[in-house]
Short mmCIF file of C-alpha atoms in Angstrom, two decimals:
data_model
loop_
_atom_site.label_atom_id
_atom_site.label_comp_id
_atom_site.label_asym_id
_atom_site.label_seq_id
_atom_site.Cartn_x
_atom_site.Cartn_y
_atom_site.Cartn_z
CA UNK A 1 -1.34 14.36 12.09
CA UNK A 2 0.47 12.73 9.20
CA UNK A 3 0.71 8.96 8.97
CA UNK A 4 4.06 7.66 7.78
CA UNK A 5 5.20 4.16 6.99
CA UNK A 6 7.97 3.44 9.43
CA UNK A 7 10.47 0.79 8.45
CA UNK A 8 9.10 -2.02 10.57
CA UNK A 9 9.04 -5.78 10.20
CA UNK A 10 5.26 -6.01 10.39
CA UNK A 11 2.25 -3.73 10.09
CA UNK A 12 -1.28 -4.14 11.40
CA UNK A 13 -4.15 -3.62 9.00
CA UNK A 14 -5.17 -0.40 10.77
CA UNK A 15 -1.72 1.08 10.16
CA UNK A 16 -1.90 0.17 6.47
CA UNK A 17 -5.41 1.55 6.26
CA UNK A 18 -4.38 4.95 7.64
CA UNK A 19 -1.22 5.11 5.57
CA UNK A 20 -2.90 4.15 2.29
CA UNK A 21 -6.09 6.12 2.93
CA UNK A 22 -8.41 3.16 2.37
CA UNK A 23 -10.67 1.20 4.68
CA UNK A 24 -9.45 -2.12 6.14
CA UNK A 25 -12.19 -3.87 4.18
CA UNK A 26 -10.63 -2.61 0.94
CA UNK A 27 -7.26 -4.05 1.98
CA UNK A 28 -8.92 -7.39 2.77
CA UNK A 29 -10.68 -7.31 -0.60
CA UNK A 30 -7.46 -6.60 -2.49
CA UNK A 31 -5.75 -9.31 -0.46
CA UNK A 32 -8.34 -11.82 -1.69
CA UNK A 33 -7.69 -10.84 -5.33
CA UNK A 34 -3.93 -10.28 -5.49
CA UNK A 35 -1.78 -13.27 -4.58
CA UNK A 36 1.28 -11.08 -3.95
CA UNK A 37 -0.24 -9.89 -0.66
CA UNK A 38 0.46 -12.61 1.88
CA UNK A 39 0.21 -11.46 5.48
CA UNK A 40 1.43 -13.72 8.23
CA UNK A 41 -1.27 -14.98 10.57
CA UNK A 42 -0.45 -15.15 14.27
CA UNK A 43 -1.64 -17.82 16.67
CA UNK A 44 -4.53 -15.51 17.59
CA UNK A 45 -5.57 -15.13 13.92
CA UNK A 46 -4.27 -11.57 13.66
CA UNK A 47 -2.82 -10.71 10.26
CA UNK A 48 0.53 -8.99 10.15
CA UNK A 49 1.61 -7.43 6.87
CA UNK A 50 5.23 -7.10 5.73
CA UNK A 51 6.94 -4.15 4.09
CA UNK A 52 6.56 -6.01 0.78
CA UNK A 53 2.80 -6.26 1.38
CA UNK A 54 2.69 -2.51 2.09
CA UNK A 55 4.58 -1.74 -1.11
CA UNK A 56 2.34 -4.01 -3.18
CA UNK A 57 -0.77 -2.46 -1.66
CA UNK A 58 0.60 0.99 -2.54
CA UNK A 59 0.95 -0.12 -6.17
CA UNK A 60 -2.56 -1.56 -6.21
CA UNK A 61 -3.97 1.58 -4.59
CA UNK A 62 -2.24 3.76 -7.17
CA UNK A 63 -3.44 1.66 -10.11
CA UNK A 64 -7.03 1.31 -8.92
CA UNK A 65 -7.69 4.64 -7.19
CA UNK A 66 -5.48 7.10 -9.05
CA UNK A 67 -4.82 5.60 -12.49
CA UNK A 68 -8.42 4.28 -12.63
CA UNK A 69 -7.50 0.72 -13.65
CA UNK A 70 -10.07 -2.02 -13.18
CA UNK A 71 -9.03 -4.89 -10.91
CA UNK A 72 -8.26 -7.03 -13.97
CA UNK A 73 -6.38 -4.15 -15.56
CA UNK A 74 -4.34 -3.67 -12.39
CA UNK A 75 -3.51 -7.38 -12.30
CA UNK A 76 -2.33 -7.22 -15.90
CA UNK A 77 -0.28 -4.06 -15.31
CA UNK A 78 1.39 -5.65 -12.27
CA UNK A 79 2.21 -8.74 -14.35
CA UNK A 80 3.69 -6.48 -17.05
CA UNK A 81 5.76 -4.58 -14.47
CA UNK A 82 7.02 -7.86 -12.99
CA UNK A 83 7.99 -9.10 -16.43
CA UNK A 84 9.89 -5.90 -17.24
CA UNK A 85 11.57 -5.80 -13.82
CA UNK A 86 10.10 -2.38 -13.00
CA UNK A 87 7.76 -3.48 -10.20
CA UNK A 88 10.21 -3.32 -7.30
CA UNK A 89 11.35 0.17 -8.29
CA UNK A 90 7.77 1.41 -8.56
CA UNK A 91 6.82 -0.08 -5.19
CA UNK A 92 9.55 1.85 -3.39
CA UNK A 93 8.79 5.07 -5.30
CA UNK A 94 5.10 4.96 -4.41
CA UNK A 95 5.72 4.34 -0.70
CA UNK A 96 8.28 7.15 -0.53
CA UNK A 97 6.01 9.47 -2.55
CA UNK A 98 3.07 8.79 -0.24
CA UNK A 99 5.26 9.45 2.81
CA UNK A 100 6.45 12.79 1.39
CA UNK A 101 2.85 13.85 0.69
CA UNK A 102 1.83 13.00 4.25
CA UNK A 103 4.79 14.94 5.63
CA UNK A 104 3.88 17.99 3.52
CA UNK A 105 0.21 17.81 4.54
CA UNK A 106 1.25 17.55 8.19
CA UNK A 107 3.54 20.58 7.83
CA UNK A 108 0.80 22.60 6.15
CA UNK A 109 -1.66 21.68 8.88
CA UNK A 110 0.82 22.79 11.53
CA UNK A 111 1.37 26.10 9.71
CA UNK A 112 -2.34 26.75 9.44
CA UNK A 113 -2.65 26.51 13.22
CA UNK A 114 -0.15 29.35 13.77
#
């Protein structure tokens, strides 16, 4: 079953984990290193992530996992993208790209079961 990022106000860490294909501990680690990820904390200490957090995590995931940047390199690249004004465009592209991949994988899985 494909995991897609619905347009919601808030996401739980498990939803982000499935969507991004990384463990919750990785998300927590990135959260501790990248100040742009700022989940809201509920009265019961549950973290809720915004769409902006999801998009930033998608950028970080791409830079670290796919483009093979170090954490420091990813921080610098994000700073460069912010400075050039390209960050917001990239965030949306990566989230939409990931969603289209998941949809395709889900379709292929359904076809293979025929």
